[in-house]
PDB file of C-alpha atoms and ligand atoms in Angstrom:
ATOM      1  CA  MET A   1     273.281  96.126 132.194  1.00 84.00           C
ATOM      2  CA  SER A   2     269.556  94.479 132.929  1.00 91.00           C
ATOM      3  CA  LYS A   3     268.067  91.104 132.256  1.00 96.00           C
ATOM      4  CA  PHE A   4     264.417  90.986 129.222  1.00 98.00           C
ATOM      5  CA  ALA A   5     262.664  87.797 128.379  1.00 98.00           C
ATOM      6  CA  LEU A   6     261.149  88.600 124.781  1.00 99.00           C
ATOM      7  CA  VAL A   7     258.078  86.765 124.859  1.00 99.00           C
ATOM      8  CA  THR A   8     256.127  87.136 121.451  1.00 99.00           C
ATOM      9  CA  GLY A   9     252.807  86.713 121.310  1.00 98.00           C
ATOM     10  CA  GLY A  10     253.278  88.568 124.866  1.00 98.00           C
ATOM     11  CA  SER A  11     249.288  90.131 124.312  1.00 98.00           C
ATOM     12  CA  ARG A  12     246.832  87.894 125.347  1.00 98.00           C
ATOM     13  CA  GLY A  13     246.752  84.028 126.462  1.00 98.00           C
ATOM     14  CA  ILE A  14     249.933  81.948 126.924  1.00 98.00           C
ATOM     15  CA  GLY A  15     251.730  84.615 125.808  1.00 98.00           C
ATOM     16  CA  ARG A  16     250.401  87.135 128.958  1.00 98.00           C
ATOM     17  CA  ALA A  17     250.697  84.199 131.435  1.00 98.00           C
ATOM     18  CA  CYS A  18     254.040  83.666 130.953  1.00 99.00           C
ATOM     19  CA  CYS A  19     255.161  88.017 130.334  1.00 98.00           C
ATOM     20  CA  VAL A  20     253.523  87.877 133.674  1.00 98.00           C
ATOM     21  CA  ALA A  21     255.245  84.767 135.392  1.00 98.00           C
ATOM     22  CA  LEU A  22     259.102  86.013 134.370  1.00 98.00           C
ATOM     23  CA  ALA A  23     258.271  89.451 134.927  1.00 98.00           C
ATOM     24  CA  GLU A  24     257.616  87.828 139.315  1.00 98.00           C
ATOM     25  CA  MET A  25     261.478  86.190 138.391  1.00 98.00           C
ATOM     26  CA  GLY A  26     262.507  89.822 138.091  1.00 98.00           C
ATOM     27  CA  TYR A  27     263.782  89.722 134.432  1.00 98.00           C
ATOM     28  CA  HIS A  28     262.297  92.679 131.752  1.00 98.00           C
ATOM     29  CA  ILE A  29     259.676  91.806 129.544  1.00 98.00           C
ATOM     30  CA  LEU A  30     259.665  92.753 125.268  1.00 98.00           C
ATOM     31  CA  ILE A  31     256.239  92.343 124.313  1.00 98.00           C
ATOM     32  CA  ASN A  32     255.986  91.945 121.143  1.00 98.00           C
ATOM     33  CA  TYR A  33     252.337  91.163 119.487  1.00 98.00           C
ATOM     34  CA  GLN A  34     251.222  92.035 115.622  1.00 98.00           C
ATOM     35  CA  SER A  35     247.688  93.959 116.281  1.00 98.00           C
ATOM     36  CA  ASN A  36     245.999  93.763 119.095  1.00 97.00           C
ATOM     37  CA  GLU A  37     247.746  96.710 120.994  1.00 98.00           C
ATOM     38  CA  ALA A  38     244.881  97.265 124.087  1.00 98.00           C
ATOM     39  CA  GLU A  39     245.803  93.845 124.775  1.00 98.00           C
ATOM     40  CA  ALA A  40     249.081  94.268 124.958  1.00 98.00           C
ATOM     41  CA  ILE A  41     248.602  97.314 126.873  1.00 98.00           C
ATOM     42  CA  LYS A  42     247.282  95.367 129.189  1.00 98.00           C
ATOM     43  CA  THR A  43     250.109  93.086 129.813  1.00 98.00           C
ATOM     44  CA  LEU A  44     252.255  95.415 130.039  1.00 98.00           C
ATOM     45  CA  GLU A  45     250.116  97.297 133.108  1.00 98.00           C
ATOM     46  CA  LEU A  46     250.166  93.787 134.400  1.00 98.00           C
ATOM     47  CA  VAL A  47     254.465  93.018 133.752  1.00 98.00           C
ATOM     48  CA  LYS A  48     253.937  96.983 135.417  1.00 98.00           C
ATOM     49  CA  GLU A  49     252.404  95.480 139.189  1.00 98.00           C
ATOM     50  CA  LYS A  50     255.032  92.968 139.895  1.00 98.00           C
ATOM     51  CA  GLY A  51     257.497  95.512 139.702  1.00 96.00           C
ATOM     52  CA  THR A  52     259.823  95.364 136.558  1.00 96.00           C
ATOM     53  CA  GLY A  53     260.165  97.011 133.601  1.00 94.00           C
ATOM     54  CA  GLY A  54     258.358  96.006 130.167  1.00 96.00           C
ATOM     55  CA  GLU A  55     259.015  97.840 127.116  1.00 98.00           C
ATOM     56  CA  ILE A  56     256.210  96.806 123.511  1.00 98.00           C
ATOM     57  CA  LEU A  57     257.314  95.288 120.731  1.00 98.00           C
ATOM     58  CA  LYS A  58     255.278  95.296 116.713  1.00 98.00           C
ATOM     59  CA  PHE A  59     256.154  93.591 114.544  1.00 98.00           C
ATOM     60  CA  ASP A  60     255.019  89.755 112.534  1.00 98.00           C
ATOM     61  CA  VAL A  61     257.265  87.243 113.104  1.00 98.00           C
ATOM     62  CA  SER A  62     256.330  85.939 109.807  1.00 98.00           C
ATOM     63  CA  LYS A  63     258.437  89.148 108.160  1.00 98.00           C
ATOM     64  CA  GLY A  64     262.287  88.680 108.203  1.00 98.00           C
ATOM     65  CA  ALA A  65     262.228  92.946 107.590  1.00 98.00           C
ATOM     66  CA  ASP A  66     259.576  94.073 110.095  1.00 98.00           C
ATOM     67  CA  VAL A  67     262.248  91.033 112.827  1.00 98.00           C
ATOM     68  CA  LEU A  68     265.714  93.309 112.097  1.00 98.00           C
ATOM     69  CA  ALA A  69     264.323  96.296 111.385  1.00 98.00           C
ATOM     70  CA  VAL A  70     261.637  96.199 115.292  1.00 98.00           C
ATOM     71  CA  LEU A  71     263.525  94.289 116.887  1.00 98.00           C
ATOM     72  CA  GLY A  72     267.219  93.845 115.289  1.00 98.00           C
ATOM     73  CA  GLY A  73     266.509  98.439 116.075  1.00 98.00           C
ATOM     74  CA  TRP A  74     266.080  98.025 119.934  1.00 98.00           C
ATOM     75  CA  MET A  75     269.361  94.945 120.457  1.00 97.00           C
ATOM     76  CA  GLU A  76     271.216  97.670 118.709  1.00 97.00           C
ATOM     77  CA  THR A  77     270.191 100.803 121.506  1.00 97.00           C
ATOM     78  CA  HIS A  78     270.680  98.195 123.932  1.00 97.00           C
ATOM     79  CA  GLN A  79     273.817  97.445 124.261  1.00 94.00           C
ATOM     80  CA  GLU A  80     274.304  97.223 127.312  1.00 94.00           C
ATOM     81  CA  ASP A  81     271.126  95.267 128.116  1.00 96.00           C
ATOM     82  CA  GLN A  82     270.723  91.182 127.465  1.00 96.00           C
ATOM     83  CA  ILE A  83     267.353  89.351 125.339  1.00 98.00           C
ATOM     84  CA  ALA A  84     268.495  86.089 128.317  1.00 98.00           C
ATOM     85  CA  VAL A  85     265.316  84.678 127.952  1.00 98.00           C
ATOM     86  CA  LEU A  86     263.638  83.176 124.621  1.00 99.00           C
ATOM     87  CA  VAL A  87     259.646  83.008 124.215  1.00 99.00           C
ATOM     88  CA  ASN A  88     258.783  81.740 121.298  1.00 99.00           C
ATOM     89  CA  ASN A  89     255.444  81.924 121.702  1.00 98.00           C
ATOM     90  CA  ALA A  90     253.781  83.224 117.889  1.00 98.00           C
ATOM     91  CA  GLY A  91     250.848  80.798 116.882  1.00 98.00           C
ATOM     92  CA  ILE A  92     247.889  80.441 115.067  1.00 98.00           C
ATOM     93  CA  ARG A  93     245.261  78.465 113.913  1.00 97.00           C
ATOM     94  CA  LYS A  94     243.310  78.308 110.688  1.00 98.00           C
ATOM     95  CA  ASP A  95     241.524  74.827 111.020  1.00 98.00           C
ATOM     96  CA  ASN A  96     240.353  72.598 108.126  1.00 98.00           C
ATOM     97  CA  LEU A  97     240.163  69.189 106.573  1.00 98.00           C
ATOM     98  CA  LEU A  98     243.468  69.421 103.950  1.00 98.00           C
ATOM     99  CA  MET A  99     241.598  68.176 101.692  1.00 98.00           C
ATOM    100  CA  TRP A 100     240.088  71.934 101.097  1.00 98.00           C
ATOM    101  CA  MET A 101     242.849  73.654 103.051  1.00 98.00           C
ATOM    102  CA  SER A 102     243.287  77.196 100.398  1.00 98.00           C
ATOM    103  CA  ASP A 103     247.190  78.025 100.088  1.00 98.00           C
ATOM    104  CA  THR A 104     246.721  80.892 102.041  1.00 98.00           C
ATOM    105  CA  ASP A 105     245.728  78.504 104.980  1.00 98.00           C
ATOM    106  CA  TRP A 106     248.567  76.543 105.535  1.00 98.00           C
ATOM    107  CA  HIS A 107     251.266  78.993 104.541  1.00 98.00           C
ATOM    108  CA  SER A 108     249.876  81.468 107.591  1.00 98.00           C
ATOM    109  CA  VAL A 109     250.000  79.350 109.550  1.00 98.00           C
ATOM    110  CA  LEU A 110     253.211  77.739 108.900  1.00 98.00           C
ATOM    111  CA  ASP A 111     254.987  80.893 108.376  1.00 98.00           C
ATOM    112  CA  ILE A 112     254.040  82.197 111.406  1.00 98.00           C
ATOM    113  CA  ALA A 113     255.465  78.997 113.973  1.00 98.00           C
ATOM    114  CA  VAL A 114     257.895  77.818 111.862  1.00 98.00           C
ATOM    115  CA  ASP A 115     259.112  81.095 110.432  1.00 98.00           C
ATOM    116  CA  GLY A 116     258.392  83.418 113.107  1.00 98.00           C
ATOM    117  CA  PHE A 117     261.205  80.827 115.351  1.00 99.00           C
ATOM    118  CA  PHE A 118     263.773  81.317 112.610  1.00 98.00           C
ATOM    119  CA  TYR A 119     263.793  85.162 112.318  1.00 98.00           C
ATOM    120  CA  VAL A 120     263.180  85.889 116.032  1.00 98.00           C
ATOM    121  CA  THR A 121     266.198  83.624 116.840  1.00 98.00           C
ATOM    122  CA  ARG A 122     268.267  84.314 114.582  1.00 98.00           C
ATOM    123  CA  LEU A 123     268.351  87.557 116.758  1.00 98.00           C
ATOM    124  CA  ILE A 124     268.863  86.500 119.881  1.00 98.00           C
ATOM    125  CA  ILE A 125     271.154  83.179 119.073  1.00 98.00           C
ATOM    126  CA  LYS A 126     274.008  85.323 118.119  1.00 96.00           C
ATOM    127  CA  ASP A 127     273.948  87.636 121.199  1.00 96.00           C
ATOM    128  CA  MET A 128     273.131  84.960 123.928  1.00 98.00           C
ATOM    129  CA  LEU A 129     276.808  83.134 122.589  1.00 98.00           C
ATOM    130  CA  VAL A 130     278.774  85.388 122.867  1.00 97.00           C
ATOM    131  CA  LYS A 131     277.631  86.625 126.877  1.00 96.00           C
ATOM    132  CA  LYS A 132     277.523  82.395 127.230  1.00 97.00           C
ATOM    133  CA  SER A 133     274.306  82.292 127.846  1.00 97.00           C
ATOM    134  CA  GLY A 134     269.935  82.191 126.925  1.00 98.00           C
ATOM    135  CA  ARG A 135     266.929  79.720 127.479  1.00 98.00           C
ATOM    136  CA  VAL A 136     265.410  79.746 125.126  1.00 99.00           C
ATOM    137  CA  ILE A 137     261.342  78.483 124.910  1.00 99.00           C
ATOM    138  CA  ASN A 138     259.390  77.309 122.134  1.00 99.00           C
ATOM    139  CA  ILE A 139     255.561  76.474 122.657  1.00 99.00           C
ATOM    140  CA  VAL A 140     254.514  74.200 120.522  1.00 98.00           C
ATOM    141  CA  SER A 141     251.832  71.685 121.372  1.00 98.00           C
ATOM    142  CA  LEU A 142     250.172  67.960 121.469  1.00 97.00           C
ATOM    143  CA  SER A 143     249.056  68.987 117.923  1.00 97.00           C
ATOM    144  CA  GLY A 144     252.091  68.532 116.997  1.00 98.00           C
ATOM    145  CA  LEU A 145     253.192  64.831 118.658  1.00 97.00           C
ATOM    146  CA  LYS A 146     250.450  63.753 118.118  1.00 96.00           C
ATOM    147  CA  GLY A 147     248.666  65.489 115.169  1.00 96.00           C
ATOM    148  CA  LEU A 148     244.645  65.898 115.116  1.00 95.00           C
ATOM    149  CA  PRO A 149     242.735  65.957 111.814  1.00 97.00           C
ATOM    150  CA  GLY A 150     241.772  69.012 111.020  1.00 98.00           C
ATOM    151  CA  GLN A 151     245.104  70.845 112.020  1.00 98.00           C
ATOM    152  CA  THR A 152     247.148  69.608 109.055  1.00 98.00           C
ATOM    153  CA  ASN A 153     249.475  72.972 108.663  1.00 98.00           C
ATOM    154  CA  TYR A 154     249.138  73.685 112.340  1.00 98.00           C
ATOM    155  CA  SER A 155     250.352  69.872 112.782  1.00 98.00           C
ATOM    156  CA  ALA A 156     253.839  70.632 110.657  1.00 98.00           C
ATOM    157  CA  SER A 157     254.882  74.110 112.092  1.00 98.00           C
ATOM    158  CA  LYS A 158     254.138  73.183 115.787  1.00 98.00           C
ATOM    159  CA  ALA A 159     255.958  69.217 114.486  1.00 98.00           C
ATOM    160  CA  ALA A 160     259.046  71.662 112.764  1.00 98.00           C
ATOM    161  CA  VAL A 161     259.748  73.693 115.690  1.00 99.00           C
ATOM    162  CA  ILE A 162     259.708  71.157 117.365  1.00 98.00           C
ATOM    163  CA  GLY A 163     262.344  69.381 115.705  1.00 98.00           C
ATOM    164  CA  ALA A 164     264.746  72.345 115.125  1.00 99.00           C
ATOM    165  CA  THR A 165     264.207  72.724 119.149  1.00 99.00           C
ATOM    166  CA  LYS A 166     265.575  69.354 119.464  1.00 98.00           C
ATOM    167  CA  ALA A 167     268.717  70.606 116.794  1.00 99.00           C
ATOM    168  CA  LEU A 168     269.395  74.231 118.164  1.00 99.00           C
ATOM    169  CA  ALA A 169     269.943  72.814 121.422  1.00 99.00           C
ATOM    170  CA  GLN A 170     273.538  70.561 120.152  1.00 98.00           C
ATOM    171  CA  GLU A 171     274.037  72.814 118.319  1.00 98.00           C
ATOM    172  CA  VAL A 172     274.520  75.912 121.152  1.00 98.00           C
ATOM    173  CA  GLY A 173     274.833  73.058 124.617  1.00 98.00           C
ATOM    174  CA  ARG A 174     278.880  73.947 124.840  1.00 98.00           C
ATOM    175  CA  ARG A 175     278.094  77.425 124.916  1.00 98.00           C
ATOM    176  CA  GLY A 176     275.816  76.881 128.190  1.00 97.00           C
ATOM    177  CA  ILE A 177     272.474  78.074 126.164  1.00 98.00           C
ATOM    178  CA  THR A 178     269.717  75.420 126.060  1.00 98.00           C
ATOM    179  CA  VAL A 179     266.458  75.254 123.663  1.00 99.00           C
ATOM    180  CA  ASN A 180     263.535  73.352 124.365  1.00 99.00           C
ATOM    181  CA  ALA A 181     259.577  72.650 123.797  1.00 98.00           C
ATOM    182  CA  VAL A 182     256.693  73.448 126.144  1.00 98.00           C
ATOM    183  CA  ALA A 183     253.536  71.001 124.721  1.00 98.00           C
ATOM    184  CA  PRO A 184     249.755  72.707 125.985  1.00 98.00           C
ATOM    185  CA  GLY A 185     246.973  70.518 125.169  1.00 97.00           C
ATOM    186  CA  PHE A 186     243.815  72.518 126.118  1.00 97.00           C
ATOM    187  CA  ILE A 187     243.932  75.759 127.258  1.00 98.00           C
ATOM    188  CA  LYS A 188     242.151  77.854 127.702  1.00 97.00           C
ATOM    189  CA  THR A 189     242.701  81.230 125.740  1.00 96.00           C
ATOM    190  CA  ASP A 190     240.677  83.158 123.189  1.00 94.00           C
ATOM    191  CA  MET A 191     242.420  80.223 120.547  1.00 94.00           C
ATOM    192  CA  THR A 192     240.330  77.856 121.938  1.00 95.00           C
ATOM    193  CA  GLN A 193     237.007  79.796 122.437  1.00 93.00           C
ATOM    194  CA  ASP A 194     235.014  78.352 119.785  1.00 93.00           C
ATOM    195  CA  LEU A 195     235.670  74.661 122.005  1.00 92.00           C
ATOM    196  CA  ASN A 196     233.625  73.781 123.959  1.00 93.00           C
ATOM    197  CA  GLU A 197     235.078  72.123 127.080  1.00 94.00           C
ATOM    198  CA  LYS A 198     232.337  69.938 128.031  1.00 92.00           C
ATOM    199  CA  ASP A 199     232.431  68.501 124.855  1.00 92.00           C
ATOM    200  CA  PHE A 200     236.261  67.622 124.354  1.00 91.00           C
ATOM    201  CA  LYS A 201     237.114  67.418 128.922  1.00 94.00           C
ATOM    202  CA  SER A 202     236.466  63.882 128.510  1.00 94.00           C
ATOM    203  CA  LEU A 203     238.676  63.034 126.243  1.00 93.00           C
ATOM    204  CA  ILE A 204     240.933  64.725 128.885  1.00 97.00           C
ATOM    205  CA  PRO A 205     242.603  62.525 132.145  1.00 97.00           C
ATOM    206  CA  MET A 206     242.309  65.413 134.834  1.00 97.00           C
ATOM    207  CA  ASN A 207     238.683  66.594 132.511  1.00 97.00           C
ATOM    208  CA  ARG A 208     239.754  69.396 132.181  1.00 97.00           C
ATOM    209  CA  PHE A 209     241.301  71.919 130.235  1.00 97.00           C
ATOM    210  CA  GLY A 210     244.411  73.295 131.214  1.00 98.00           C
ATOM    211  CA  GLU A 211     245.026  77.570 132.804  1.00 98.00           C
ATOM    212  CA  THR A 212     247.873  79.700 130.751  1.00 98.00           C
ATOM    213  CA  GLN A 213     248.708  79.789 133.739  1.00 98.00           C
ATOM    214  CA  GLU A 214     249.817  76.426 134.188  1.00 98.00           C
ATOM    215  CA  VAL A 215     251.981  76.997 130.446  1.00 98.00           C
ATOM    216  CA  ALA A 216     253.901  79.935 132.533  1.00 98.00           C
ATOM    217  CA  ASP A 217     254.196  77.987 136.003  1.00 98.00           C
ATOM    218  CA  VAL A 218     256.069  75.322 132.599  1.00 98.00           C
ATOM    219  CA  VAL A 219     257.955  77.736 130.937  1.00 99.00           C
ATOM    220  CA  ALA A 220     259.208  80.053 134.714  1.00 98.00           C
ATOM    221  CA  TRP A 221     261.019  76.488 135.064  1.00 98.00           C
ATOM    222  CA  LEU A 222     262.695  76.521 132.019  1.00 98.00           C
ATOM    223  CA  ALA A 223     263.570  80.376 132.119  1.00 98.00           C
ATOM    224  CA  SER A 224     265.610  79.765 135.606  1.00 98.00           C
ATOM    225  CA  ASP A 225     268.436  78.130 137.083  1.00 97.00           C
ATOM    226  CA  LYS A 226     266.752  75.018 138.445  1.00 97.00           C
ATOM    227  CA  SER A 227     266.233  74.097 134.742  1.00 98.00           C
ATOM    228  CA  SER A 228     270.250  74.630 133.640  1.00 97.00           C
ATOM    229  CA  TYR A 229     270.422  71.065 132.611  1.00 98.00           C
ATOM    230  CA  VAL A 230     267.322  69.930 131.133  1.00 98.00           C
ATOM    231  CA  THR A 231     267.839  70.007 127.448  1.00 98.00           C
ATOM    232  CA  GLY A 232     266.016  70.043 124.462  1.00 98.00           C
ATOM    233  CA  GLN A 233     263.181  69.190 125.842  1.00 98.00           C
ATOM    234  CA  VAL A 234     259.411  68.647 124.488  1.00 98.00           C
ATOM    235  CA  ILE A 235     257.413  69.379 128.053  1.00 98.00           C
ATOM    236  CA  SER A 236     253.514  68.238 127.592  1.00 98.00           C
ATOM    237  CA  VAL A 237     251.376  69.924 130.132  1.00 98.00           C
ATOM    238  CA  ASN A 238     248.270  68.748 129.571  1.00 97.00           C
ATOM    239  CA  GLY A 239     246.085  67.188 132.636  1.00 97.00           C
ATOM    240  CA  GLY A 240     247.436  63.510 131.036  1.00 97.00           C
ATOM    241  CA  LEU A 241     246.265  64.117 127.462  1.00 94.00           C
ATOM    242  CA  TYR A 242     248.036  61.863 124.568  1.00 77.00           C
ATOM    243  CA  SER A 243     246.252  60.282 122.249  1.00 54.00           C
TER     244      SER A 243
HETATM  245  P1  LIG B 301     246.053  83.039 121.631  1.00 68.71           P
HETATM  246  O1  LIG B 301     245.197  83.466 122.829  1.00 68.71           O
HETATM  247  O2  LIG B 301     245.154  83.943 120.392  1.00 68.71           O
HETATM  248  O3  LIG B 301     247.160  84.481 121.353  1.00 68.71           O
HETATM  249  C1  LIG B 301     247.809  84.102 120.466  1.00 68.71           C
HETATM  250  C2  LIG B 301     248.623  85.671 120.976  1.00 68.71           C
HETATM  251  O4  LIG B 301     250.666  85.433 119.310  1.00 68.71           O
HETATM  252  C3  LIG B 301     248.639  86.828 119.780  1.00 68.71           C
HETATM  253  O5  LIG B 301     249.477  88.338 121.990  1.00 68.71           O
HETATM  254  C4  LIG B 301     249.260  87.658 119.426  1.00 68.71           C
HETATM  255  O6  LIG B 301     249.610  89.337 118.662  1.00 68.71           O
HETATM  256  C5  LIG B 301     250.361  86.164 119.275  1.00 68.71           C
HETATM  257  N1  LIG B 301     249.994  86.580 117.586  1.00 68.71           N
HETATM  258  C6  LIG B 301     249.704  86.129 116.022  1.00 68.71           C
HETATM  259  N2  LIG B 301     250.256  86.031 115.054  1.00 68.71           N
HETATM  260  C7  LIG B 301     250.890  87.535 115.379  1.00 68.71           C
HETATM  261  C8  LIG B 301     252.449  87.976 114.218  1.00 68.71           C
HETATM  262  N3  LIG B 301     251.966  86.635 112.863  1.00 68.71           N
HETATM  263  N4  LIG B 301     253.518  88.469 114.743  1.00 68.71           N
HETATM  264  C9  LIG B 301     253.773  88.741 116.468  1.00 68.71           C
HETATM  265  N5  LIG B 301     252.651  88.297 116.854  1.00 68.71           N
HETATM  266  C10 LIG B 301     251.586  87.216 116.541  1.00 68.71           C
HETATM  267  O7  LIG B 301     247.135  82.388 121.400  1.00 68.71           O
HETATM  268  P2  LIG B 301     247.530  80.739 122.966  1.00 68.71           P
HETATM  269  O8  LIG B 301     246.183  79.913 122.757  1.00 68.71           O
HETATM  270  O9  LIG B 301     247.553  81.762 123.768  1.00 68.71           O
HETATM  271  O10 LIG B 301     248.464  80.938 121.316  1.00 68.71           O
HETATM  272  C11 LIG B 301     249.357  81.232 121.663  1.00 68.71           C
HETATM  273  C12 LIG B 301     250.604  79.779 121.811  1.00 68.71           C
HETATM  274  O11 LIG B 301     250.420  78.657 122.224  1.00 68.71           O
HETATM  275  C13 LIG B 301     250.301  79.599 120.386  1.00 68.71           C
HETATM  276  O12 LIG B 301     251.694  79.462 119.422  1.00 68.71           O
HETATM  277  C14 LIG B 301     249.567  77.914 119.986  1.00 68.71           C
HETATM  278  O13 LIG B 301     249.223  77.758 118.892  1.00 68.71           O
HETATM  279  C15 LIG B 301     250.168  77.891 121.052  1.00 68.71           C
HETATM  280  N6  LIG B 301     249.030  76.457 121.720  1.00 68.71           N
HETATM  281  C16 LIG B 301     247.866  76.926 122.109  1.00 68.71           C
HETATM  282  C17 LIG B 301     247.364  76.117 122.481  1.00 68.71           C
HETATM  283  C18 LIG B 301     245.442  76.505 123.537  1.00 68.71           C
HETATM  284  O14 LIG B 301     245.271  75.272 124.055  1.00 68.71           O
HETATM  285  N7  LIG B 301     245.662  77.637 123.902  1.00 68.71           N
HETATM  286  C19 LIG B 301     247.757  74.636 122.897  1.00 68.71           C
HETATM  287  C20 LIG B 301     248.475  75.176 122.591  1.00 68.71           C
HETATM  288  C21 LIG B 301     249.280  75.087 122.160  1.00 68.71           C
HETATM  289  P3  LIG B 301     248.085  90.249 118.731  1.00 68.71           P
HETATM  290  O15 LIG B 301     247.415  90.080 120.178  1.00 68.71           O
HETATM  291  O16 LIG B 301     248.049  91.255 118.461  1.00 68.71           O
HETATM  292  O17 LIG B 301     246.669  89.428 117.260  1.00 68.71           O
END
């Protein structure tokens, strides 16, 4: 039996750093992505450099049928293996003031964060319950804790996943499964490319944006045995930025 970690949105940014950190811990990695195959292949190469294996799984987390076909299909053909760690990381931003926000921008952000969490976690939690072990780690955001103007869609989506994290932790705790969330502040990735660090860093007590590795290190700790009595928590990784 091989132990796998699935990282949704593992092709780039925080997800890629999580794939590499979990590979360093000895997990085989399932790298999910939606459209950027070249970046997913790059992540797989980085995973292999750590001496473990990996596979790329292309599916849109917000589409229940896709999740079932691709991820469910993989699980069917790998019944001897276990997805021991799930990192729900896939996410997008579509910022606008609420008064100008289109239906598409509202729903696309919520669908990927909230429906994505639901479809993927529902599938994997069943096997974790049978195996009586597992780690679910949801990447949320400062925006979901504090609310940020121009991000009602994104803030709502992340707040929803925070609520789901706390609820699910209580459902599955008896079976030895932990469910936690990690809430990054400003991290240097494609998602924050349009934000000038110089304009924002004075707001951040540590006076800089974070690195993807700094988020992945917390995810790796939550995936490890060292966090065995931590569940239902939201851990901020934001350089001290709150309000
Ligand atoms: P990123 O660099 O833009 O990467 C986003 C990842 O999500 C990509 O791998 C992308 O795949 C994948 N993705 C997007 N839509 C998807 C879908 N429908 N199905 C499957 N995969 C999908 O973003 P990031 O900054 O690393 O963000 C990762 C997570 O951290 C997100 O949940 C984000 O909200 C959260 N976060 C980020 C920051 C920050 O400052 N960067 C702060 C707080 C929270 P493709 O490569 O195929 O497009």
